XYZ file of C-alpha atoms in Angstrom:
293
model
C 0.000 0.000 0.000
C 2.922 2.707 0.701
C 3.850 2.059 -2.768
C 0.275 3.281 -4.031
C 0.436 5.772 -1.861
C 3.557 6.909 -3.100
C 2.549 6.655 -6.859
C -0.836 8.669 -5.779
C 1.952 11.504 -4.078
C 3.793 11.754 -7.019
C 0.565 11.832 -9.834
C -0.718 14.779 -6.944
C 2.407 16.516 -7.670
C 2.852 16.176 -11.304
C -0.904 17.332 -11.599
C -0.999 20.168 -9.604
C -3.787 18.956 -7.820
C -5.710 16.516 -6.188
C -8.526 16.261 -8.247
C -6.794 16.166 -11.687
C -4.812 13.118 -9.768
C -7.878 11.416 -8.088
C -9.877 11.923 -11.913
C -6.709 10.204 -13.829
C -6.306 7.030 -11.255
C -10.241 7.002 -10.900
C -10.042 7.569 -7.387
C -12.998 9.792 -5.705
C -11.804 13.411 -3.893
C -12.446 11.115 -0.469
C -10.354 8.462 -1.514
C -7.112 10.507 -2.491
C -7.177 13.025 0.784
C -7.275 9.813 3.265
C -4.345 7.888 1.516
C -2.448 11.542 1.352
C -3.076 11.697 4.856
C -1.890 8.412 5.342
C 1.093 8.479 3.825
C 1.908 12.106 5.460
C 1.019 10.317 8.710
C 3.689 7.314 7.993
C 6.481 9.634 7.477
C 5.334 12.204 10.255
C 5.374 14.662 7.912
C 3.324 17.642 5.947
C 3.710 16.716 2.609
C 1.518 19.273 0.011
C -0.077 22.243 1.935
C -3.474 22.961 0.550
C -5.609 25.357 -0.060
C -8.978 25.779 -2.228
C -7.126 26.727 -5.216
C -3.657 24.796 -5.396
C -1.088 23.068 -3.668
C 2.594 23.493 -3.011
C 5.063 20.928 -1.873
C 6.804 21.392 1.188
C 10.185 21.007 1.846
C 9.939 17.082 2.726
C 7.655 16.350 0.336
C 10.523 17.953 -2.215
C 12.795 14.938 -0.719
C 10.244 12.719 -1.037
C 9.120 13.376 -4.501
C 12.936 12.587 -5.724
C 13.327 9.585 -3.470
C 9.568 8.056 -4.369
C 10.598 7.930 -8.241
C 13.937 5.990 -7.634
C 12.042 3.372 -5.315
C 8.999 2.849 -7.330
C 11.607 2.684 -10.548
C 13.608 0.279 -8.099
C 10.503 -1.755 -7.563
C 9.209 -1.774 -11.141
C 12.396 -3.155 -12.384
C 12.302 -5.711 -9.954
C 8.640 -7.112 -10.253
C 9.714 -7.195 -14.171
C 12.498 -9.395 -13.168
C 10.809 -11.575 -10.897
C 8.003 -11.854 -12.812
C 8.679 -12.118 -16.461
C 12.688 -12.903 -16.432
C 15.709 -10.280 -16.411
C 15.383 -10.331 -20.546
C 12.043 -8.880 -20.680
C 11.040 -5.046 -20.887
C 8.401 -3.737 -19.869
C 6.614 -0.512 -18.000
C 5.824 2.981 -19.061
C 8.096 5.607 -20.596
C 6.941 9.288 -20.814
C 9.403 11.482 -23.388
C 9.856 14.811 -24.092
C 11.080 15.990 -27.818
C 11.114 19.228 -30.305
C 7.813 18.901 -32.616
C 9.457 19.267 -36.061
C 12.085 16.488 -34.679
C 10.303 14.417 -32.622
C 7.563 13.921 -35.306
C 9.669 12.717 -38.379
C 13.147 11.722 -36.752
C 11.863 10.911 -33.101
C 8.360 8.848 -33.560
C 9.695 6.450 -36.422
C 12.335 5.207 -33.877
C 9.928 4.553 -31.205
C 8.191 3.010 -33.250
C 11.171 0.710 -33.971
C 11.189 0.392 -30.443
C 7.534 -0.456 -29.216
C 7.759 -3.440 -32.367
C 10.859 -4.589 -30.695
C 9.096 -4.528 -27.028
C 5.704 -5.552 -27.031
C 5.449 -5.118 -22.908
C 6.304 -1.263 -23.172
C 4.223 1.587 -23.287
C 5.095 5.621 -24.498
C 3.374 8.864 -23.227
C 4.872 11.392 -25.924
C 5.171 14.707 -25.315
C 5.969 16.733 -28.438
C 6.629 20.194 -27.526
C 9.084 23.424 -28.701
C 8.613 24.886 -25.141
C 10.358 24.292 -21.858
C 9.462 21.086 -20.266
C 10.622 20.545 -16.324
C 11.462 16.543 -16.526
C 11.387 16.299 -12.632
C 8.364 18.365 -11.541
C 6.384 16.794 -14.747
C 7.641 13.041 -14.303
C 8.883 12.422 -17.423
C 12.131 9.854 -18.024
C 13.864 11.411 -20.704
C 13.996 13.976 -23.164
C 15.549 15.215 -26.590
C 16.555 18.999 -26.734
C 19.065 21.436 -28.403
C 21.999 22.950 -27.241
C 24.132 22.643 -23.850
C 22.877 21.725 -20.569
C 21.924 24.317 -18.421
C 19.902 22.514 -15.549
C 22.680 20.596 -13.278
C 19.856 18.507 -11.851
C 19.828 17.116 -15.153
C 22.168 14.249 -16.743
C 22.776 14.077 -20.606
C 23.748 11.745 -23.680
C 25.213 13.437 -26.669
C 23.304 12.341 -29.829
C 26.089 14.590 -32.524
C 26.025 18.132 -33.767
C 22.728 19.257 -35.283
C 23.848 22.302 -37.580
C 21.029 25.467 -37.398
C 20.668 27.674 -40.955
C 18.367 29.901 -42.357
C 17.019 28.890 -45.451
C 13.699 29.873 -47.492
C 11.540 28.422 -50.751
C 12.285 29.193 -53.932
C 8.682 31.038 -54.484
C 9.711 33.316 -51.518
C 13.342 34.152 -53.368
C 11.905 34.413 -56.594
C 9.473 37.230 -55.078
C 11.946 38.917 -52.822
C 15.370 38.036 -53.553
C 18.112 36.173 -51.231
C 19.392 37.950 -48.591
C 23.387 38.692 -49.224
C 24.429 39.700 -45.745
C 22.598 39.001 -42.188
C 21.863 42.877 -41.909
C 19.737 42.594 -44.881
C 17.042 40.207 -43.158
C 16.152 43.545 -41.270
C 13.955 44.049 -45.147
C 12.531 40.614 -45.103
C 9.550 38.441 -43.826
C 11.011 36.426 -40.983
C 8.945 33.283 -39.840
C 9.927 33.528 -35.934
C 10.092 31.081 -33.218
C 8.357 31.077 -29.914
C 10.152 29.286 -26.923
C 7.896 29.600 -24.089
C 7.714 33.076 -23.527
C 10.555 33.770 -25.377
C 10.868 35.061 -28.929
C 13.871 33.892 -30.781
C 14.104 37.617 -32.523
C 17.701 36.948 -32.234
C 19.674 35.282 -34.960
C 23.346 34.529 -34.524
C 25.834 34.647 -36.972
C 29.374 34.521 -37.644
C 30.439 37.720 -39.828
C 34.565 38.357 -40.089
C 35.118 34.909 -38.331
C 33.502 37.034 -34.879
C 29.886 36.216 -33.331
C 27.601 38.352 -35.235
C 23.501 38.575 -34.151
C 20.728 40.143 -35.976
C 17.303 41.068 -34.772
C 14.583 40.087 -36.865
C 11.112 40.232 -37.576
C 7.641 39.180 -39.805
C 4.098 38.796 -39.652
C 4.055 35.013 -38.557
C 5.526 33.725 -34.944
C 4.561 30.322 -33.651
C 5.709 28.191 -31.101
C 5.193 25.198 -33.111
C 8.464 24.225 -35.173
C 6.441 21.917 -37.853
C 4.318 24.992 -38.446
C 7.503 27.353 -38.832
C 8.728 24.719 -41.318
C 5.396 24.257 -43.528
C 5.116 28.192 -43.309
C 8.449 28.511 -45.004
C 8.171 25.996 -47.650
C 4.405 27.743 -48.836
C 6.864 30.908 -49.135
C 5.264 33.245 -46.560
C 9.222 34.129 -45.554
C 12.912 32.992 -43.943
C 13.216 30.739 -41.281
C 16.227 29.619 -39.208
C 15.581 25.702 -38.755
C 18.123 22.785 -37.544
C 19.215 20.906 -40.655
C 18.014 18.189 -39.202
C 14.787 19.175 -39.282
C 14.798 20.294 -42.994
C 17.682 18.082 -44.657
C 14.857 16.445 -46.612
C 13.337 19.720 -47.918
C 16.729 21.297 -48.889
C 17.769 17.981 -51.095
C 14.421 18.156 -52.503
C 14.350 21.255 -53.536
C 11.706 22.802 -51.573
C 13.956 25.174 -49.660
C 16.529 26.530 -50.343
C 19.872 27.519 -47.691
C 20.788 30.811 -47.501
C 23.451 33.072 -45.683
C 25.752 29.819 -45.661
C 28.948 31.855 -45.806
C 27.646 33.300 -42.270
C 26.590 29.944 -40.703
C 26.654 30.566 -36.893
C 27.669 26.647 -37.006
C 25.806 23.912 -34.901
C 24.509 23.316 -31.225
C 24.408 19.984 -29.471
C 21.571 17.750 -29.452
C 21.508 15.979 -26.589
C 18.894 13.140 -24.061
C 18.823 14.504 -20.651
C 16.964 13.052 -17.837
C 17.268 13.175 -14.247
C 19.766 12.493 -12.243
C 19.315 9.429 -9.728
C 20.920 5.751 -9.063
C 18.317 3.792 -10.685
C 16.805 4.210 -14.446
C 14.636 1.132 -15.600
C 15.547 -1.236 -18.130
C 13.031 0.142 -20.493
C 14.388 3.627 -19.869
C 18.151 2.701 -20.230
C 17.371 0.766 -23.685
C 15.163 3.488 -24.616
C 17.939 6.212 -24.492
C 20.727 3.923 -26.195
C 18.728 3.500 -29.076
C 17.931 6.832 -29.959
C 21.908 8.191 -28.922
C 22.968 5.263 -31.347
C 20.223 6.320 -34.317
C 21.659 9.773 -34.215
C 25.525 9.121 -33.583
């Protein structure tokens, strides 16, 4: 029962409620305050203070929230073992990736994966915006550039080049840029990361870190959008090659600026830090590090 309880805690806390928890485990409001107040009574402890419109985690229920997730992990693992053999994987796995990515690079490979694991289940989030692994629950994620959360661990998966590039419609209709200042007279299809606008574009101009501001009609946080919006013509975007290595050998856009290619960031899996990662988790991230590398 304390391990219920402690999967109940931890649902509570990814939530942000009580409710939202009790109406995804199909537990009634009753039900999830008197095995809350159990398990706060077992460790002697407040764990969430309440009040009618949210709930915060306390200081021990902080600890508890990082030490639950390693021991139900722990026990997971083991009940697989026990019960189905050391070779067999199976359990959830929730993910984090970028959309534009995690739609055409991402989803094929776990779909590799769930054909190879039949036991296995994925919860897919697909998102441009800031994600936090811990407070959310999630295993593992795929994201851009360095690491900037030391709470986090990573796995590089190689360099993932960014560049600007357009459609040949748009060029035909507006001319190439020659020179990053120039984008100052063109469309710009801009990127939304959280509340953050990426109007800053970063270049390399006289070998030296050169950035631009930019600007256009269309923002969205949405990087498959950006991506469709720039091959209909409707302006420049700045994309990872990854994302648009297809379209450029295709034909349907078109690099530009190359000469003043900032260069690449990382792309990296990061997931928490802890002892214990299941199987399925562990298997999960190899796969995708050795797709990439």
């Amino acid at each position: 029962m304390l391990l219920d309880n402690l999967a109940l805690f931890l649902r509570i806390v990814e939530k942000g409620g009580m409710a939202a928890a009790g109406r995804e485990l199909g537990l009634s409001p009753a039900t999830v305050s008197e095995r809350l107040a159990a398990l706060e009574a077992y460790y002697g402890t407040r764990l969430l203070t309440r009040t009618t419109r949210a709930i915060s985690v306390t200081e021990e229920g902080r600890l508890l929230v990082d030490g639950a997730r390693r021991l139900l992990a722990e026990a997971g693992e083991l009940e697989s073992r026990v019960r189905l053999g050391a070779e067999t994987i199976s359990g959830p796995i929730r993910l984090s990736a970028p959309e534009d990515l995690g739609r055409w690079r991402i989803v094929p490979l776990v779909d590799d994966f769930l054909a190879a694991h039949k036991d296995v289940t994925i919860d897919l989030n697909l998102t441009d915006g800031y994600v936090d692994l811990v407070g959310q629950g999630i295993d593992l994620a795929v994201r851009h550039g360095t690491l900037a959360d030391s709470s986090l661990r990573s796995k590089p998966m190689g360099e993932n080049r960014r560049l600007v590039c357009a459609a040949p419609a748009y060029l035909h209709a507006h001319g190439a840029p020659q020179h990053p200042d120039e984008l100052a007279m063109h469309d710009c299809i801009v990127m939304r990361f959280g509340q953050n606008i990426d109007r800053e574009w970063p270049f390399r101009v006289d070998g030296q870190p050169y950035a631009v501001s930019v600007g256009g009609r269309r923002i969205a946080n949405d990087g498959g959008l950006v991506r469709q919006w720039c091959k209909q013509g409707f302006g420049i975007a700045r994309k990872s090659e990854r994302d648009v290595e297809e379209d450029l050998a295709s034909g349907a856009l078109v690099e530009i600026l190359r000469d003043y290619s900032a260069g690449g960031t990382g792309l990296q899996i990061v997931y928490p830090q802890g002892n214990i990662q299941p199987r399925r988790v562990r298997l999960l991230i190899d796969h995708l590090a050795s797709a990439f590398g």
